[in-house]
Amino acid sequence: MCRYVDEAIIGAPLELTKEMVESYKIKKVVVDKNKPVDPRAVQVAKELGILVEVDTTETLTTGEIVQRVVSRHADYLERQRKKLVC
């Protein structure tokens, strides 16, 4: 997950409802202002004043994410190896 995200709703319907906002206690709905968004998906968020549009410049690719995970795993294994030697 992302350090800025508390929870993601997998399989959420396209249209956000007021009941969903209340049930899940949604505080913010964030969209990238550089990518097209179906207006139905954000209508309720706009009406409730919880829609946040961000200007992302991140170009992170899936390959880069995988490389980070692999790299950090190797670092973790090395730290654990050093602890066992001491």
N, CA, C and O atoms as a DFTB+ gen file, in Angstrom:
344 C
 N C O
     1  1       0.849      -1.171       0.000
     2  2       0.000       0.000       0.000
     3  2       0.901       1.242       0.000
     4  3       2.125       1.130       0.057
     5  1       0.307       2.367      -0.061
     6  2       1.025       3.638      -0.107
     7  2       1.010       4.283       1.273
     8  3       0.028       4.153       2.005
     9  1       2.076       4.971       1.635
    10  2       2.114       5.584       2.969
    11  2       1.069       6.681       3.147
    12  3       0.783       7.077       4.277
    13  1       0.498       7.175       2.060
    14  2      -0.503       8.218       2.157
    15  2      -1.933       7.674       2.132
    16  3      -2.895       8.435       2.236
    17  1      -2.061       6.368       1.997
    18  2      -3.378       5.747       1.871
    19  2      -3.604       4.825       3.051
    20  3      -2.776       3.960       3.336
    21  1      -4.726       5.004       3.743
    22  2      -5.065       4.128       4.859
    23  2      -5.701       2.836       4.374
    24  3      -5.449       1.764       4.924
    25  1      -6.526       2.945       3.341
    26  2      -7.235       1.771       2.848
    27  2      -7.684       2.012       1.419
    28  3      -8.015       3.136       1.043
    29  1      -7.693       0.961       0.636
    30  2      -8.206       1.014      -0.731
    31  2      -9.380       0.044      -0.811
    32  3      -9.342      -1.031      -0.214
    33  1     -10.406       0.419      -1.538
    34  2     -11.579      -0.433      -1.678
    35  2     -11.472      -1.153      -3.011
    36  3     -11.685      -0.563      -4.070
    37  1     -11.139      -2.433      -2.946
    38  2     -10.991      -3.242      -4.146
    39  2     -12.381      -3.623      -4.660
    40  3     -13.246      -4.052      -3.896
    41  1     -12.571      -3.459      -5.945
    42  2     -13.860      -3.817      -6.534
    43  2     -14.961      -2.819      -6.236
    44  3     -16.145      -3.146      -6.312
    45  1     -14.570      -1.607      -5.900
    46  2     -15.575      -0.579      -5.612
    47  2     -16.369      -0.271      -6.878
    48  3     -15.829      -0.317      -7.983
    49  1     -17.645       0.040      -6.713
    50  2     -18.445       0.378      -7.897
    51  2     -17.963       1.678      -8.522
    52  3     -17.296       2.485      -7.874
    53  1     -18.308       1.869      -9.785
    54  2     -17.901       3.082     -10.486
    55  2     -18.429       4.322      -9.779
    56  3     -17.697       5.292      -9.585
    57  1     -19.686       4.290      -9.399
    58  2     -20.298       5.469      -8.795
    59  2     -20.226       5.401      -7.278
    60  3     -20.735       4.465      -6.661
    61  1     -19.594       6.394      -6.691
    62  2     -19.511       6.514      -5.243
    63  2     -20.842       7.040      -4.731
    64  3     -21.394       7.982      -5.299
    65  1     -21.359       6.447      -3.675
    66  2     -22.624       6.910      -3.094
    67  2     -22.374       7.535      -1.737
    68  3     -21.347       7.288      -1.105
    69  1     -23.314       8.339      -1.298
    70  2     -23.221       8.960       0.019
    71  2     -23.196       7.874       1.100
    72  3     -22.513       8.016       2.115
    73  1     -23.942       6.794       0.875
    74  2     -23.972       5.689       1.836
    75  2     -22.596       5.030       1.968
    76  3     -22.187       4.651       3.066
    77  1     -21.882       4.894       0.841
    78  2     -20.528       4.338       0.892
    79  2     -19.598       5.249       1.677
    80  3     -18.795       4.785       2.486
    81  1     -19.712       6.535       1.434
    82  2     -18.858       7.503       2.139
    83  2     -19.080       7.376       3.642
    84  3     -18.124       7.357       4.417
    85  1     -20.329       7.290       4.046
    86  2     -20.651       7.185       5.468
    87  2     -20.231       5.826       6.031
    88  3     -19.654       5.758       7.116
    89  1     -20.517       4.752       5.303
    90  2     -20.224       3.405       5.773
    91  2     -18.724       3.169       5.940
    92  3     -18.288       2.609       6.946
    93  1     -17.938       3.598       4.954
    94  2     -16.488       3.410       4.997
    95  2     -15.756       4.563       5.683
    96  3     -14.535       4.529       5.837
    97  1     -16.502       5.567       6.086
    98  2     -15.917       6.756       6.739
    99  2     -14.842       7.383       5.858
   100  3     -13.748       7.707       6.320
   101  1     -15.174       7.545       4.585
   102  2     -14.242       8.104       3.612
   103  2     -14.046       9.591       3.883
   104  3     -15.010      10.354       3.953
   105  1     -12.810       9.986       4.031
   106  2     -12.479      11.392       4.315
   107  2     -12.080      12.154       3.059
   108  3     -12.327      13.355       2.950
   109  1     -11.459      11.450       2.108
   110  2     -10.998      12.095       0.873
   111  2     -11.109      11.112      -0.278
   112  3     -10.901       9.910      -0.113
   113  1     -11.437      11.638      -1.430
   114  2     -11.391      10.888      -2.683
   115  2     -10.394      11.642      -3.548
   116  3     -10.598      12.811      -3.876
   117  1      -9.315      10.963      -3.912
   118  2      -8.221      11.623      -4.623
   119  2      -8.162      11.122      -6.059
   120  3      -8.202       9.919      -6.317
   121  1      -8.067      12.066      -6.984
   122  2      -7.932      11.731      -8.398
   123  2      -6.784      12.537      -8.991
   124  3      -6.436      13.613      -8.503
   125  1      -6.214      11.998     -10.038
   126  2      -5.146      12.675     -10.767
   127  2      -5.794      13.627     -11.768
   128  3      -6.536      13.194     -12.649
   129  1      -5.518      14.899     -11.634
   130  2      -6.148      15.872     -12.535
   131  2      -5.648      15.755     -13.974
   132  3      -6.217      16.361     -14.882
   133  1      -4.577      14.971     -14.183
   134  2      -4.036      14.790     -15.529
   135  2      -4.616      13.573     -16.255
   136  3      -4.286      13.320     -17.413
   137  1      -5.476      12.828     -15.571
   138  2      -6.058      11.633     -16.177
   139  2      -7.569      11.771     -16.211
   140  3      -8.174      12.292     -15.273
   141  1      -8.175      11.305     -17.288
   142  2      -9.632      11.426     -17.392
   143  2     -10.346      10.586     -16.333
   144  3      -9.957       9.452     -16.056
   145  1     -11.385      11.158     -15.755
   146  2     -12.189      10.484     -14.741
   147  2     -13.650      10.588     -15.155
   148  3     -14.119      11.653     -15.554
   149  1     -14.360       9.477     -15.056
   150  2     -15.790       9.489     -15.346
   151  2     -16.464      10.405     -14.324
   152  3     -16.323      10.181     -13.121
   153  1     -17.186      11.422     -14.769
   154  2     -17.823      12.359     -13.838
   155  2     -18.733      11.672     -12.825
   156  3     -18.878      12.152     -11.701
   157  1     -19.345      10.557     -13.209
   158  2     -20.211       9.834     -12.274
   159  2     -19.427       9.297     -11.087
   160  3     -19.977       9.131      -9.998
   161  1     -18.151       9.025     -11.295
   162  2     -17.327       8.446     -10.240
   163  2     -17.012       9.454      -9.134
   164  3     -16.755       9.063      -7.996
   165  1     -17.031      10.711      -9.453
   166  2     -16.621      11.730      -8.467
   167  2     -17.730      12.711      -8.100
   168  3     -17.501      13.615      -7.296
   169  1     -18.902      12.560      -8.657
   170  2     -19.988      13.506      -8.418
   171  2     -20.305      13.662      -6.927
   172  3     -20.370      14.783      -6.422
   173  1     -20.501      12.551      -6.228
   174  2     -20.843      12.607      -4.803
   175  2     -19.687      13.204      -4.005
   176  3     -19.907      14.005      -3.096
   177  1     -18.466      12.820      -4.341
   178  2     -17.296      13.364      -3.637
   179  2     -17.240      14.879      -3.797
   180  3     -16.930      15.597      -2.846
   181  1     -17.542      15.366      -5.006
   182  2     -17.568      16.817      -5.224
   183  2     -18.643      17.465      -4.372
   184  3     -18.400      18.472      -3.706
   185  1     -19.840      16.878      -4.398
   186  2     -20.960      17.433      -3.634
   187  2     -20.669      17.472      -2.137
   188  3     -21.084      18.402      -1.446
   189  1     -19.957      16.465      -1.638
   190  2     -19.641      16.398      -0.208
   191  2     -18.379      17.181       0.156
   192  3     -18.035      17.298       1.333
   193  1     -17.692      17.714      -0.854
   194  2     -16.485      18.501      -0.598
   195  2     -15.288      17.673      -0.175
   196  3     -14.391      18.177       0.501
   197  1     -15.262      16.392      -0.571
   198  2     -14.141      15.535      -0.178
   199  2     -13.271      15.135      -1.371
   200  3     -12.369      14.308      -1.236
   201  1     -13.539      15.717      -2.522
   202  2     -12.748      15.414      -3.717
   203  2     -11.478      16.249      -3.720
   204  3     -11.519      17.467      -3.546
   205  1     -10.363      15.587      -3.916
   206  2      -9.070      16.268      -4.004
   207  2      -8.449      15.887      -5.339
   208  3      -8.280      14.706      -5.642
   209  1      -8.111      16.890      -6.131
   210  2      -7.440      16.649      -7.404
   211  2      -5.963      16.968      -7.232
   212  3      -5.597      18.070      -6.824
   213  1      -5.126      15.995      -7.546
   214  2      -3.685      16.194      -7.409
   215  2      -3.032      16.195      -8.777
   216  3      -3.510      15.565      -9.721
   217  1      -1.950      16.904      -8.856
   218  2      -1.188      16.987     -10.100
   219  2       0.016      16.072      -9.959
   220  3       1.041      16.467      -9.404
   221  1      -0.105      14.868     -10.454
   222  2       0.990      13.915     -10.304
   223  2       1.981      14.051     -11.445
   224  3       1.614      14.243     -12.604
   225  1       3.212      13.949     -11.086
   226  2       4.282      13.958     -12.077
   227  2       5.069      12.666     -11.977
   228  3       6.084      12.491     -12.651
   229  1       4.594      11.761     -11.130
   230  2       5.275      10.485     -10.918
   231  2       5.199       9.637     -12.179
   232  3       4.138       9.497     -12.787
   233  1       6.328       9.079     -12.559
   234  2       6.376       8.228     -13.744
   235  2       6.823       6.820     -13.370
   236  3       7.380       6.099     -14.197
   237  1       6.579       6.436     -12.132
   238  2       6.989       5.138     -11.636
   239  2       6.323       4.021     -12.427
   240  3       5.111       4.036     -12.641
   241  1       7.115       3.066     -12.853
   242  2       6.588       1.950     -13.638
   243  2       6.496       0.696     -12.764
   244  3       7.093       0.624     -11.690
   245  1       5.746      -0.276     -13.243
   246  2       5.639      -1.546     -12.533
   247  2       7.010      -2.195     -12.387
   248  3       7.326      -2.755     -11.338
   249  1       7.805      -2.122     -13.416
   250  2       9.153      -2.689     -13.356
   251  2       9.993      -2.057     -12.262
   252  3      10.745      -2.748     -11.574
   253  1       9.871      -0.751     -12.097
   254  2      10.628      -0.055     -11.045
   255  2      10.151      -0.480      -9.660
   256  3      10.956      -0.623      -8.739
   257  1       8.853      -0.679      -9.513
   258  2       8.314      -1.128      -8.224
   259  2       8.851      -2.515      -7.892
   260  3       9.280      -2.766      -6.765
   261  1       8.829      -3.406      -8.863
   262  2       9.346      -4.758      -8.657
   263  2      10.820      -4.693      -8.269
   264  3      11.252      -5.399      -7.358
   265  1      11.593      -3.853      -8.953
   266  2      13.019      -3.729      -8.657
   267  2      13.233      -3.231      -7.228
   268  3      14.133      -3.712      -6.539
   269  1      12.429      -2.288      -6.778
   270  2      12.542      -1.791      -5.399
   271  2      12.277      -2.900      -4.394
   272  3      13.006      -3.047      -3.414
   273  1      11.238      -3.676      -4.640
   274  2      10.899      -4.769      -3.732
   275  2      12.045      -5.773      -3.671
   276  3      12.461      -6.179      -2.586
   277  1      12.548      -6.166      -4.819
   278  2      13.645      -7.135      -4.878
   279  2      14.883      -6.569      -4.172
   280  3      15.529      -7.273      -3.396
   281  1      15.206      -5.324      -4.435
   282  2      16.372      -4.685      -3.840
   283  2      16.242      -4.603      -2.319
   284  3      17.191      -4.907      -1.595
   285  1      15.099      -4.204      -1.848
   286  2      14.910      -4.077      -0.398
   287  2      14.883      -5.442       0.269
   288  3      15.298      -5.579       1.420
   289  1      14.402      -6.443      -0.437
   290  2      14.415      -7.795       0.126
   291  2      15.860      -8.261       0.297
   292  3      16.204      -8.868       1.311
   293  1      16.683      -7.983      -0.671
   294  2      18.101      -8.353      -0.574
   295  2      18.757      -7.626       0.605
   296  3      19.554      -8.224       1.328
   297  1      18.433      -6.352       0.805
   298  2      18.953      -5.595       1.945
   299  2      18.508      -6.225       3.260
   300  3      19.294      -6.351       4.199
   301  1      17.242      -6.616       3.315
   302  2      16.697      -7.257       4.508
   303  2      17.450      -8.556       4.813
   304  3      17.844      -8.798       5.953
   305  1      17.642      -9.378       3.795
   306  2      18.348     -10.643       4.004
   307  2      19.775     -10.406       4.498
   308  3      20.264     -11.137       5.360
   309  1      20.433      -9.398       3.960
   310  2      21.795      -9.083       4.389
   311  2      21.821      -8.631       5.848
   312  3      22.705      -9.042       6.600
   313  1      20.874      -7.798       6.260
   314  2      20.802      -7.371       7.663
   315  2      20.582      -8.566       8.583
   316  3      21.204      -8.667       9.641
   317  1      19.696      -9.467       8.175
   318  2      19.434     -10.646       8.991
   319  2      20.663     -11.564       9.078
   320  3      20.940     -12.145      10.127
   321  1      21.381     -11.683       7.979
   322  2      22.597     -12.489       7.960
   323  2      23.614     -11.933       8.940
   324  3      24.247     -12.689       9.679
   325  1      23.777     -10.594       8.951
   326  2      24.737      -9.956       9.854
   327  2      24.337     -10.161      11.317
   328  3      25.200     -10.339      12.176
   329  1      23.046     -10.137      11.598
   330  2      22.580     -10.336      12.976
   331  2      22.893     -11.750      13.454
   332  3      23.228     -11.958      14.621
   333  1      22.784     -12.701      12.565
   334  2      23.050     -14.094      12.946
   335  2      24.532     -14.355      13.185
   336  3      24.893     -15.221      13.982
   337  1      25.393     -13.603      12.491
   338  2      26.829     -13.773      12.626
   339  2      27.310     -13.210      13.955
   340  3      28.233     -13.760      14.556
   341  1      26.711     -12.140      14.420
   342  2      27.148     -11.481      15.665
   343  2      26.861     -12.275      16.890
   344  3      27.175     -11.837      17.997
